[in-house]
mmCIF file of C-alpha atoms and ligand atoms in Angstrom:
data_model
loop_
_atom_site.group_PDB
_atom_site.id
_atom_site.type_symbol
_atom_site.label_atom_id
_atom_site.label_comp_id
_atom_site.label_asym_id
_atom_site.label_seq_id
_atom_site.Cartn_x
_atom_site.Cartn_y
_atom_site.Cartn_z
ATOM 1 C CA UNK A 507 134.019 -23.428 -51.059
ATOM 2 C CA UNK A 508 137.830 -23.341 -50.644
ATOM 3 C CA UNK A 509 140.052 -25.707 -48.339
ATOM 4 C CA UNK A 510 139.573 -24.980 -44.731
ATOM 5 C CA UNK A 511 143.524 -24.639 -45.208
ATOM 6 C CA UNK A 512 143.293 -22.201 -48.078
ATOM 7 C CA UNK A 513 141.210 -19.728 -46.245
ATOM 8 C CA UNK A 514 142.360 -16.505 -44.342
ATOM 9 C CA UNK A 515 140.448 -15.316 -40.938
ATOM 10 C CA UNK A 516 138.013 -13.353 -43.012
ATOM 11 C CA UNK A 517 136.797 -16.183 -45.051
ATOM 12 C CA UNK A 518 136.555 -18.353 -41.885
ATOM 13 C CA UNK A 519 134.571 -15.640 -39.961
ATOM 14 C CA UNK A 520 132.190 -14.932 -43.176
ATOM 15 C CA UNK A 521 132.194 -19.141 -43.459
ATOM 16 C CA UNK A 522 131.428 -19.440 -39.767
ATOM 17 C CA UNK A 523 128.511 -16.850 -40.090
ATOM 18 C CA UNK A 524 126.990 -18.639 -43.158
ATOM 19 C CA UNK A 525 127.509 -22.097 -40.630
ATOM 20 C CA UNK A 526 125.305 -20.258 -37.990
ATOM 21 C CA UNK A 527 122.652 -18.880 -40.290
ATOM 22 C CA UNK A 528 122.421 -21.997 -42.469
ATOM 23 C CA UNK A 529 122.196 -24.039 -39.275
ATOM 24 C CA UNK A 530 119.676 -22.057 -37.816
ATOM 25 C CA UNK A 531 117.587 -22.582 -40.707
ATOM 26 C CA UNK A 532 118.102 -26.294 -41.516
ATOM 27 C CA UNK A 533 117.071 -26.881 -37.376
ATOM 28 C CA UNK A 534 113.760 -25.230 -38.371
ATOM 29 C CA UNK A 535 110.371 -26.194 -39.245
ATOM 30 C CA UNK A 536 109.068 -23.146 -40.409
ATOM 31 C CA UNK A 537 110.574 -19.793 -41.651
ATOM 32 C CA UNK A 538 108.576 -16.597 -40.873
ATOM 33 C CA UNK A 539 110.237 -13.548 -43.015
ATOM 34 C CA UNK A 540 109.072 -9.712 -42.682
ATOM 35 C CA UNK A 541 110.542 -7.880 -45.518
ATOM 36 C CA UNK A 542 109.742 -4.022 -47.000
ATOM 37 C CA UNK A 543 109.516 -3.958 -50.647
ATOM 38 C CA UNK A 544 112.506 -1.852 -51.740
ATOM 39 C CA UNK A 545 112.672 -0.325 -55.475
ATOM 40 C CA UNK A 546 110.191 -3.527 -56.310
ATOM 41 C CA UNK A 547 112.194 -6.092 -54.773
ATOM 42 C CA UNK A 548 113.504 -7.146 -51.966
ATOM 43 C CA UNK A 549 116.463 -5.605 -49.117
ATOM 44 C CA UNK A 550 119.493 -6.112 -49.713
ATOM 45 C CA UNK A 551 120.011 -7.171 -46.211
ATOM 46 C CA UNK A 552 117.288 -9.972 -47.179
ATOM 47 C CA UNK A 553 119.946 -10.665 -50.203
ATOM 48 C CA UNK A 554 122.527 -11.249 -48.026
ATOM 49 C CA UNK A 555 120.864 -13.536 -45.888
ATOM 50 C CA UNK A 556 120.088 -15.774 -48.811
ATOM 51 C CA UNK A 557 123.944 -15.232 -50.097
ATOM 52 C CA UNK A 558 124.818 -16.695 -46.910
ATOM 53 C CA UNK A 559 122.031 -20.055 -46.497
ATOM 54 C CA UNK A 560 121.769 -20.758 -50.762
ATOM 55 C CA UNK A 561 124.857 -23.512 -50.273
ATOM 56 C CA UNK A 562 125.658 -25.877 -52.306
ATOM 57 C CA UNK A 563 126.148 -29.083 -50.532
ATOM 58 C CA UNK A 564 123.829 -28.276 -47.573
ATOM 59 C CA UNK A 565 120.354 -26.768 -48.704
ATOM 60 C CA UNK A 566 120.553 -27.427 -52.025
ATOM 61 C CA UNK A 567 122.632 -29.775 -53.950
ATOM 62 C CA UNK A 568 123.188 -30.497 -57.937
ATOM 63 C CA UNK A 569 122.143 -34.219 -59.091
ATOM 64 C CA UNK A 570 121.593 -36.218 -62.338
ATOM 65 C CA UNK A 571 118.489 -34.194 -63.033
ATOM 66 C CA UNK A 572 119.565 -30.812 -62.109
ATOM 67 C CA UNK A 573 119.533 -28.732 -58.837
ATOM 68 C CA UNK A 574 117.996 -30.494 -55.538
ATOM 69 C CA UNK A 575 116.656 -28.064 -52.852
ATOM 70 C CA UNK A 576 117.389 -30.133 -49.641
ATOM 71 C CA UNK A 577 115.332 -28.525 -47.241
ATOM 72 C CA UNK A 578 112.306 -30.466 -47.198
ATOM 73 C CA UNK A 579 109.174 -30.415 -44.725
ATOM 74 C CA UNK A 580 109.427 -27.226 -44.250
ATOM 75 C CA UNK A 581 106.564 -23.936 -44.389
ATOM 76 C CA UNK A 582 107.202 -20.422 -45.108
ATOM 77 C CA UNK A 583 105.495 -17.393 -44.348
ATOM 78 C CA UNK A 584 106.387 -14.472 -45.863
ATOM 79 C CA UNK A 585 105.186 -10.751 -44.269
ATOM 80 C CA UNK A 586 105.502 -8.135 -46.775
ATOM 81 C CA UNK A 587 104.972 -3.973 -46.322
ATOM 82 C CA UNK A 588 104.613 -1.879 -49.559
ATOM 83 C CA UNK A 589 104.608 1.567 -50.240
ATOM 84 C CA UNK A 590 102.323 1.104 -53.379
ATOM 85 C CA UNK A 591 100.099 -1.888 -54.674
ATOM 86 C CA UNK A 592 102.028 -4.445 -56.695
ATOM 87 C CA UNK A 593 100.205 -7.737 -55.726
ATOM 88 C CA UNK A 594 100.011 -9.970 -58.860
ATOM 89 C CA UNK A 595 101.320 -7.543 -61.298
ATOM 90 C CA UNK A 596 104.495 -7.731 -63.151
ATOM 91 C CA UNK A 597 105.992 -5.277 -61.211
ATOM 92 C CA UNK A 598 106.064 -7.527 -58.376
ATOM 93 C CA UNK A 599 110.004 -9.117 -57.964
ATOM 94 C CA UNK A 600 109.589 -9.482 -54.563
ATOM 95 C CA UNK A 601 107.006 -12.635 -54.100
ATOM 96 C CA UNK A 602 108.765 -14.319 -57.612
ATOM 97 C CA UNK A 603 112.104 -14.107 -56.825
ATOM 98 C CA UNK A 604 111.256 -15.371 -52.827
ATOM 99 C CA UNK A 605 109.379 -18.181 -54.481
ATOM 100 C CA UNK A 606 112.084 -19.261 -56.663
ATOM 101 C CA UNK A 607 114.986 -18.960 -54.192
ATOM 102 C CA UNK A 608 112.935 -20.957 -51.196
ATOM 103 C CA UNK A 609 111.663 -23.120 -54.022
ATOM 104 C CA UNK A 610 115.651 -23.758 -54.754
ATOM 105 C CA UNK A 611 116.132 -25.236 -51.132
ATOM 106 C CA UNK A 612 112.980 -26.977 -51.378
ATOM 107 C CA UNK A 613 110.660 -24.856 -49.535
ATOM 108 C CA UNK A 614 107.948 -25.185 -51.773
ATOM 109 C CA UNK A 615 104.929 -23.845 -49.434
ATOM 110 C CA UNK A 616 105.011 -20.284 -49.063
ATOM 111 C CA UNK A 617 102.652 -18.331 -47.885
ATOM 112 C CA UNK A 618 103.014 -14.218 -48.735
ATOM 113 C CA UNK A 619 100.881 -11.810 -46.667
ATOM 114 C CA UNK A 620 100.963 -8.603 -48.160
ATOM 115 C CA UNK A 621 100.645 -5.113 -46.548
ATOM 116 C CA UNK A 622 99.986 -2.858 -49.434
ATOM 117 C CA UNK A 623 99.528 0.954 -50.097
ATOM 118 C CA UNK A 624 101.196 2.381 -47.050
ATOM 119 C CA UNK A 625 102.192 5.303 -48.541
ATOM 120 C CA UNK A 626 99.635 5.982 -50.860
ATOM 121 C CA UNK A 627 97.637 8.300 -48.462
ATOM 122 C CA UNK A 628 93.817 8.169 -48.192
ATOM 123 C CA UNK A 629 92.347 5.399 -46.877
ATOM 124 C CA UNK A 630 94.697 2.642 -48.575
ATOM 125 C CA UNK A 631 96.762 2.775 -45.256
ATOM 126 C CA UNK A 632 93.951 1.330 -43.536
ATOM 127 C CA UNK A 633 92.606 -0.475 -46.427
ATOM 128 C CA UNK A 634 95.659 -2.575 -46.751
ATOM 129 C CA UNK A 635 96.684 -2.954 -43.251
ATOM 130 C CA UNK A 636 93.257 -4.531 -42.644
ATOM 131 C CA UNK A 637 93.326 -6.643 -45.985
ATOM 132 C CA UNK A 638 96.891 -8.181 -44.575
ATOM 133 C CA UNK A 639 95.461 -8.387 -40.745
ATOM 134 C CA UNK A 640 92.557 -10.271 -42.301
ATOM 135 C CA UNK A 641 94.982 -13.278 -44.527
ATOM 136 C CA UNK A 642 97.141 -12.874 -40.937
ATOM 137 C CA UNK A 643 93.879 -14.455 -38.981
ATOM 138 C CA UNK A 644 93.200 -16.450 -41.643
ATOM 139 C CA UNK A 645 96.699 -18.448 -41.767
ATOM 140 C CA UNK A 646 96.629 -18.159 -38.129
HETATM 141 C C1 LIG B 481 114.673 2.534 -50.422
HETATM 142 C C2 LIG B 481 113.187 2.309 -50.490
HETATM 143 C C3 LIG B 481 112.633 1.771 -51.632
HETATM 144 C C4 LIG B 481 111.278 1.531 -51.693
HETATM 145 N N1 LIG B 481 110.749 0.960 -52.817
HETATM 146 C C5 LIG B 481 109.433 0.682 -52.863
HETATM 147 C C6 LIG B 481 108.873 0.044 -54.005
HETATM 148 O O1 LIG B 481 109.536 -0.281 -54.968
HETATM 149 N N2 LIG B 481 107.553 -0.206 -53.999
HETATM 150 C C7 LIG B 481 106.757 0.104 -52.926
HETATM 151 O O2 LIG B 481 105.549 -0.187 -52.984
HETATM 152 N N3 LIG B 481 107.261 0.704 -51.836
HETATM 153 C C8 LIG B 481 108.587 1.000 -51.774
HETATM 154 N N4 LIG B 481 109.098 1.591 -50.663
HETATM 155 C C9 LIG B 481 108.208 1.872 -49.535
HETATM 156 C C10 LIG B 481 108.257 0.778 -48.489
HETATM 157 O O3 LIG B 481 108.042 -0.488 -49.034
HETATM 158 C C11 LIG B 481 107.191 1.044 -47.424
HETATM 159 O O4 LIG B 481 107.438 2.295 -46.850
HETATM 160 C C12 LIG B 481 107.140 -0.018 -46.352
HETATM 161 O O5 LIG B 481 106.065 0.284 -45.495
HETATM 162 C C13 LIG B 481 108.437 -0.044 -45.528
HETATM 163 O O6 LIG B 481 108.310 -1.054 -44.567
HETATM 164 P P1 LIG B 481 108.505 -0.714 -43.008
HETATM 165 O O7 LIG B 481 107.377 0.227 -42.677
HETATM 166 O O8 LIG B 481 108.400 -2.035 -42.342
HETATM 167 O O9 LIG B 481 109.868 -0.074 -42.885
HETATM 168 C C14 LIG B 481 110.446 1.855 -50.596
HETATM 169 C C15 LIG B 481 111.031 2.406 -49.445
HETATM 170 C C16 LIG B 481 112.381 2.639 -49.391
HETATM 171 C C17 LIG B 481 112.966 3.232 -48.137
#
């Protein structure tokens, strides 16, 4: 947000980098993300990929009513893998939170394919591989 004048070669780089991935994402029609779900949540290399596309002023903007996502048109996917089983429950932050921030920008249809029970042993590896490979043919 600061003065092209104002800003050291750090701040330019880290601007320039936002400039890339915000571009990269405003030139799309639809965003595919593949995230693990890390202590109920998501990355925090998935964090700092929203840090860096969230502007104000280019995907979202703030009007009369309030805050304007600006990124219209657009379809999201979302590919999750999970340790455990969290779909639906309150324990879930991962699909919320992804709903609310592409819901900020305007990306309002969002489909989440979960992968669930990985690591529970048994046969929930297979279970939920096959219950996500299923949805996956579905969308497809
Ligand atoms: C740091 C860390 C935190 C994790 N937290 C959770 C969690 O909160 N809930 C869960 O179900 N699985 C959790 N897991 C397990 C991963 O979600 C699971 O292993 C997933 O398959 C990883 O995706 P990947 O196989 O694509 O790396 C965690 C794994 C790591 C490494």
């Amino acid at each position: 947000m600061k003065a092209a004048e104002q800003r050291n070669e750090i701040e330019q780089q880290a601007l320039e980098r936002s400039n890339q991935l915000t571009d990269e994402l405003v030139a799309s029609d639809v965003l595919v993300l593949a995230a693990p779900m890390y202590n109920f949540a998501i990355p925090s290399t998935l964090k700092a990929w929203l840090d860096h596309v969230l502007r104000a002023g280019v995907t979202f903007k703030y009007g009369e009513t309030g805050p304007q996502g600006l990124l219209t048109g657009k379809r999201a996917y979302v590919l999750t893998a999970r340790g455990g089983i969290y779909a639906g429950s309150s324990l879930d932050h991962q699909e919320p939170y992804l709903r609310q921030v592409l819901g900020f920008v305007g990306i309002h249809d969002v489909t989440f394919i979960h992968a669930e029970g990985l690591n529970m042993g048994g046969d929930f590896l297979e279970k939920g591989l096959n219950q996500a490979k299923a949805k996956l043919a579905q969308v497809a």
